[in-house]
C-alpha positions in Angstrom: 0.5 0.4 0.0 1.1 3.8 -0.3 1.9 4.2 3.0 3.8 1.8 6.1 5.8 -0.6 4.6 4.2 -3.7 4.0 5.7 -5.8 7.3 2.4 -6.7 8.3 0.2 -8.9 10.8 -2.7 -11.6 9.0 -5.7 -10.4 9.0 -5.5 -6.6 9.1 -8.1 -5.6 7.2 -6.6 -2.3 6.0 -3.7 -3.2 5.0 -3.4 -3.5 0.3 0.3 -4.9 -0.2 0.3 -7.8 -2.0 -1.4 -9.3 -5.0 0.6 -11.3 -7.8 0.9 -9.4 -10.7 3.9 -10.4 -13.8 6.1 -9.1 -12.4 5.2 -11.3 -8.9 5.1 -14.8 -11.2 8.0 -15.4 -10.2 6.5 -15.6 -6.5 3.6 -17.0 -6.4 5.1 -20.0 -9.0 7.4 -20.5 -6.0 4.2 -21.0 -3.4 2.5 -22.5 -6.7 5.5 -24.5 -6.3 5.2 -25.9 -2.8 1.9 -26.8 -3.5 2.8 -28.7 -6.4 5.9 -30.2 -4.6 2.8 -31.1 -1.9 1.1 -32.9 -4.4 3.6 -34.2 -5.9 5.3 -36.2 -2.7 1.9 -38.5 -2.6 3.6 -40.4 -4.8 6.3 -41.4 -2.6 4.3 -41.2 0.5 7.5 -44.1 1.6 9.6 -41.6 1.5 9.0 -39.0 5.3 10.2 -35.9 4.5 8.8 -36.0 1.3 5.4 -37.0 3.5 4.9 -34.2 6.1 6.4 -32.1 3.2 2.9 -32.4 2.0 1.0 -32.6 4.8 2.9 -29.2 6.0 1.0 -27.6 2.6 -2.0 -29.3 2.9 -2.0 -27.7 6.9 -1.7 -24.4 5.1 -4.7 -25.3 1.8 -7.3 -25.7 5.3 -6.9 -22.0 5.5 -9.0 -19.8 3.6 -6.7 -17.5 2.7 -2.8 -17.2 2.5 0.8 -14.8 2.2 3.4 -14.8 1.3 6.4 -12.5 1.9 9.5 -12.4 -0.1 12.9 -10.9 1.5 16.7 -11.8 0.8 17.8 -13.1 4.0 21.1 -11.0 4.2 22.9 -7.8 5.1 23.2 -4.7 3.1 27.0 -6.2 3.2 27.1 -9.4 2.3 24.6 -8.4 -0.8 27.3 -5.8 -1.4 30.2 -8.4 -0.9 27.8 -10.3 -3.1 27.8 -8.1 -5.9 31.4 -7.8 -5.4 32.4 -11.0 -7.0 32.8 -11.6 -11.2 31.5 -10.1 -13.2 28.1 -9.4 -13.4 24.8 -7.7 -13.0 24.8 -5.5 -9.9 28.8 -4.0 -10.2 30.4 -1.7 -10.3 29.7 2.3 -9.5 26.5 1.6 -8.1 27.3 -1.4 -5.9 26.4 -0.1 -3.1 23.1 1.3 -3.2 21.6 -1.9 -5.5 22.5 -3.5 -2.2 20.7 -1.3 0.0 17.5 -2.1 -2.4 18.4 -5.7 -2.9 18.9 -5.2 1.4 15.3 -4.2 2.1 13.4 -4.9 -0.7 10.2 -6.3 0.7 7.6 -9.0 -2.3 3.9 -9.3 -0.4 1.5 -11.7 -1.4 -1.4 -13.0 -0.6 -4.7 -15.5 -2.6 -7.4 -15.2 -0.9 -11.0 -17.9 -2.5 -13.9 -17.7 0.4 -13.7 -21.3 1.3 -10.6 -23.9 2.1 -7.9 -23.3 -0.6 -7.6 -27.4 -0.9 -10.6 -27.0 -2.1 -10.4 -24.8 -5.0 -12.1 -26.6 -7.6 -11.1 -26.0 -11.7 -13.7 -23.1 -12.3 -13.5 -21.9 -8.5 -12.5 -18.3 -8.5 -9.7 -16.7 -6.3 -8.5 -13.2 -5.8 -5.0 -12.1 -5.5 -3.4 -9.2 -4.4 0.6 -8.0 -4.2 3.4 -5.4 -3.4 6.5 -3.8 -3.4 8.5 -1.9 -1.0 12.3 -0.6 -0.1 11.9 -0.5 3.3 9.5 2.7 3.1 5.8 3.5 1.5 5.1 0.8 -1.0 6.3 1.5 -4.5 3.9 -0.7 -6.3 0.7 -2.8 -5.8 -1.5 -5.0 -7.4 -4.9 -6.3 -7.4 -7.0 -9.1 -9.2 -10.7 -9.6 -7.2 -13.3 -10.8 -8.7 -11.9 -10.7 -12.8 -10.8 -7.3 -12.2 -6.9 -5.8 -12.0 -6.6 -3.0 -10.0 -2.8 -1.3 -9.6 -1.8 2.0 -7.0 1.8 3.4 -8.5 3.4 5.6 -6.5 6.1 7.6 -8.1 7.2 10.2 -5.3 7.8 7.8 -3.0 9.8 5.0 -5.7 11.7 8.7 -6.9 13.0 9.0 -2.4 13.7 5.3 -2.3 15.9 5.1 -5.9 16.2 8.9 -7.1 20.1 8.2 -5.7 21.1 9.0 -9.4 19.1 9.0 -13.2 16.5 10.6 -14.2 13.9 9.4 -10.8 16.8 12.2 -8.4 15.1 14.7 -6.3 11.8 14.7 -8.5 9.1 12.8 -5.1 8.7 16.6 -4.3 8.1 17.3 -8.1 5.9 14.7 -8.7 3.5 14.8 -6.1 3.7 19.0 -7.3 2.7 17.6 -10.9 -0.2 15.3 -9.4 -1.8 18.3 -7.4 -2.2 20.8 -9.8 -3.7 18.3 -12.3 -7.9 19.9 -13.2 -10.4 18.0 -11.9 -11.2 16.7 -14.9 -8.3 14.7 -15.4 -9.3 13.6 -11.1 -8.4 9.5 -12.6 -5.5 10.4 -13.7 -4.8 12.7 -10.4 -5.5 9.5 -8.2 -3.4 7.3 -10.2 -0.1 10.3 -10.0 -1.3 10.1 -5.9 -0.7 6.8 -5.4 -4.3 5.7 -5.7 -5.7 2.6 -6.9 -6.7 3.1 -10.1 -8.9 0.3 -12.3 -7.3 -0.9 -15.5 -8.2 -2.6 -18.5 -5.7 -4.9 -19.3 -6.9 -4.7 -23.2 -5.7 -1.1 -22.8 -2.1 -1.6 -21.2 -1.0 -0.9 -25.4 -1.9 2.4 -25.1 -1.5 2.9 -21.8 2.4 2.1 -23.4 2.1 4.2 -26.0 0.8 7.2 -23.5 4.2 6.1 -21.0 6.3 7.3 -24.3 6.6 3.6 -24.9 8.0 5.1 -28.3 6.9 2.4 -31.2 5.9 -1.5 -31.6 7.9 -3.0 -29.8 7.2 -1.1 -26.3 3.9 -1.4 -27.1 4.1 -5.2 -28.5 5.5 -5.3 -25.0 3.3 -4.0 -23.2 -0.2 -6.0 -25.3 2.6 -9.1 -23.2 0.9 -8.0 -20.2 -2.1 -7.6 -20.1 -2.2 -10.6 -21.9 -0.1 -12.5 -19.4 -2.2 -10.8 -16.9 -4.9 -13.4 -17.8 -3.2 -15.4 -14.9 -5.0 -13.8 -12.3 -7.3 -14.1 -13.6 -8.6 -16.2 -15.0 -9.3 -19.6 -12.3 -8.7 -22.7 -15.2 -5.5 -21.3 -15.9 -4.0 -20.8 -12.6 -5.0 -24.9 -12.3 -3.2 -25.4 -15.9 0.4 -23.4 -14.3 -0.5 -25.4 -10.9 -0.3 -28.6 -12.8 1.9 -27.6 -15.1 4.7 -26.7 -12.0 3.2 -30.0 -9.8 4.4 -32.3 -12.4 7.9 -30.6 -13.3 8.8 -31.2 -10.0 6.5 -33.9 -8.8 9.6 -36.3 -11.4 12.3 -34.4 -10.3 12.8 -33.5 -6.5 14.3 -35.4 -3.9 13.8 -34.4 0.0 16.0 -35.2 3.1 15.7 -34.0 7.3 17.7 -31.6 8.0 17.6 -32.3 11.4 15.5 -30.0 13.9 15.7 -26.2 15.2 15.1 -23.0 16.3 11.5 -24.8 16.7 10.8 -25.7 13.5 11.7 -28.6 11.2 14.1 -28.6 8.8 13.2 -30.2 5.1 16.2 -30.0 1.9 15.1 -30.5 -1.4 17.4 -31.3 -4.0 16.3 -31.5 -7.8 19.0 -31.4 -10.2 18.0 -27.4 -12.5 18.9 -27.9 -16.2 16.3 -31.3 -16.4 13.5 -29.9 -14.1 13.7 -26.6 -16.4 13.5 -28.6 -19.0 10.8 -30.2 -18.2 8.7 -27.5 -16.3 8.6 -25.8 -20.3 7.9 -29.2 -21.4 4.8 -28.5 -19.2 4.3 -25.3 -19.8 4.1 -24.7 -23.7 0.4 -25.2 -23.7 -0.3 -22.3 -22.6 2.6 -20.5 -23.7 0.7 -17.8 -25.2 -2.2 -17.5 -22.7 1.0 -17.3 -20.3 1.7 -13.8 -22.9 4.1 -15.8 -24.6 7.4 -15.9 -21.3 10.4 -16.9 -23.1 10.4 -21.1 -21.7 13.9 -21.2 -23.3 15.2 -19.1 -20.7 15.0 -22.2 -18.6 17.4 -24.5 -21.2 20.1 -22.3 -20.0 19.7 -23.8 -16.4 23.2 -24.6 -15.3 22.9 -28.5 -15.4 23.9 -29.3 -11.3 22.1 -30.2 -8.6 20.3 -27.1 -6.7 18.8 -26.4 -3.2 15.9 -26.0 -1.1 15.7 -25.0 2.1 11.9 -25.8 3.9 11.1 -25.1 7.3 8.0 -26.6 8.7 6.4 -24.9 12.3 3.3 -25.8 14.0 3.0 -29.2 11.3 2.4 -25.7 8.2 5.3 -24.8 5.9 6.4 -21.9 7.5 9.5 -20.4 5.1 11.2 -22.2 1.5 15.1 -20.2 1.5 16.9 -20.9 -1.6 20.1 -19.5 -2.4 19.2 -16.8 -6.3 23.8 -18.0 -5.9 23.5 -21.3 -7.1 22.1 -20.1 -10.7 24.4 -17.7 -11.3 27.4 -18.7 -12.7 30.1 -15.6 -12.7 29.5 -15.9 -8.7 30.4 -17.6 -6.2 28.8 -16.8 -3.2 26.2 -16.8 -1.6 22.3 -15.2 -1.9 19.6 -16.1 -0.2 16.3 -15.7 -1.3 13.3 -16.2 1.9 9.6 -16.7 1.0 8.0 -16.6 4.2 4.7 -18.3 4.3 2.0 -17.6 6.5 -2.2 -18.5 7.3 -4.3 -15.6 5.8 -3.7 -11.7 5.4 -0.6 -10.0 4.8 -2.6 -7.4 2.9 -6.1 -6.2 1.9 -7.0 -9.2 -0.7 -9.7 -7.3 -0.8 -11.3 -4.8 -4.4 -10.5 -1.1 -3.4 -13.6 1.1 -2.3 -14.4 3.9 -5.0 -11.5 2.7 -7.5 -11.8 4.1 -11.0 -10.6 3.8 -14.3 -8.3 5.0 -15.5 -8.1 4.8 -19.4 -4.5 5.8 -21.5 -6.9 9.2 -23.0 -6.7 10.9 -19.2 -3.6 9.8 -18.8 -2.1 11.2 -22.1 -3.8 14.6 -21.4 -2.3 14.2 -17.8 1.1 14.2 -19.4 0.6 16.5 -22.0 -0.3 19.1 -18.4 3.3 18.3 -16.9 5.1 18.2 -21.0 3.5 21.8 -21.3 4.7 23.4 -17.0 7.1 21.0 -16.6 9.6 20.2 -19.0 12.2 18.0 -16.5 9.9 16.0 -15.9 9.6 14.6 -19.7 12.9 12.3 -18.6 10.3 9.6 -16.6 8.5 8.7 -20.2 
């Protein structure tokens, strides 16, 4: 939400911070991956660790809503040391700033079905939400409720968080002043620029891309692909297909082993060959590739031919955390960069339709940007 950061307790009613979107598909796919693992494990019930994971996932599914929060489980200094290795992205003069942003980065998501999640059938609707922050105000949030898509983008907060240099530097105040000056006829665009909730039509993403200075057919095509990919948020049948694809891919490759008990939780290690699992996942997703916005599945084939490990923690019989060292996938660095997903029953963010959110039309956004260009030409660099 635009307000406080989204590290909230489940069940808070006024928190608007997490939803599945194209930017959050990776996190929700990770959640789906775990559901898939839990289901796939049933074919190997004789493996104690696999059964424990299955039961821990099922226990989460007893609730009608579940949340996941993703953060890098490392300090700024640890991340900086990782970035400074090799020749990978993030190295150089801005490494310190990149490290700070990664250390503060938090992505939270929630899904709600109005019934126990384990009972959701192929065509049953469930709603979802997600939000992104860098340790302060949320800079982006997305909701899909009753197959309607809502978003809020806090450009001023984004400028404050990442604007040390580049086009956002020092622009927070200018953006807030621009939103204040917009005439009443552009009330919806003004709400959007203020970081308030607005409803968007996926079919108009291409036009919005043009309004934001998309510059050419390539950018518009990209916007249209994003619009197509939002079907994953709105179509229960497609959601089920993706979960099934992940389940099948992991079910063939995952191996489980106990990692002991510590800090009040039981730990289990999931091991799989990255290349083999990615190949299986690519094949499983191929039938719905177009519906997902035509993602580059070829990148899966470039996964390293090595075993990778994922740590799972079970607390009070429910799946509690998943931790994966993303450094395992980075050929240019030898250090560790652990990404930790924390699962909880309930809503870490509100999965409810925003009150009085108006539909943002592309022509309103165009008029607002034209107004900005005429009165604040220095803001044109943000397009």
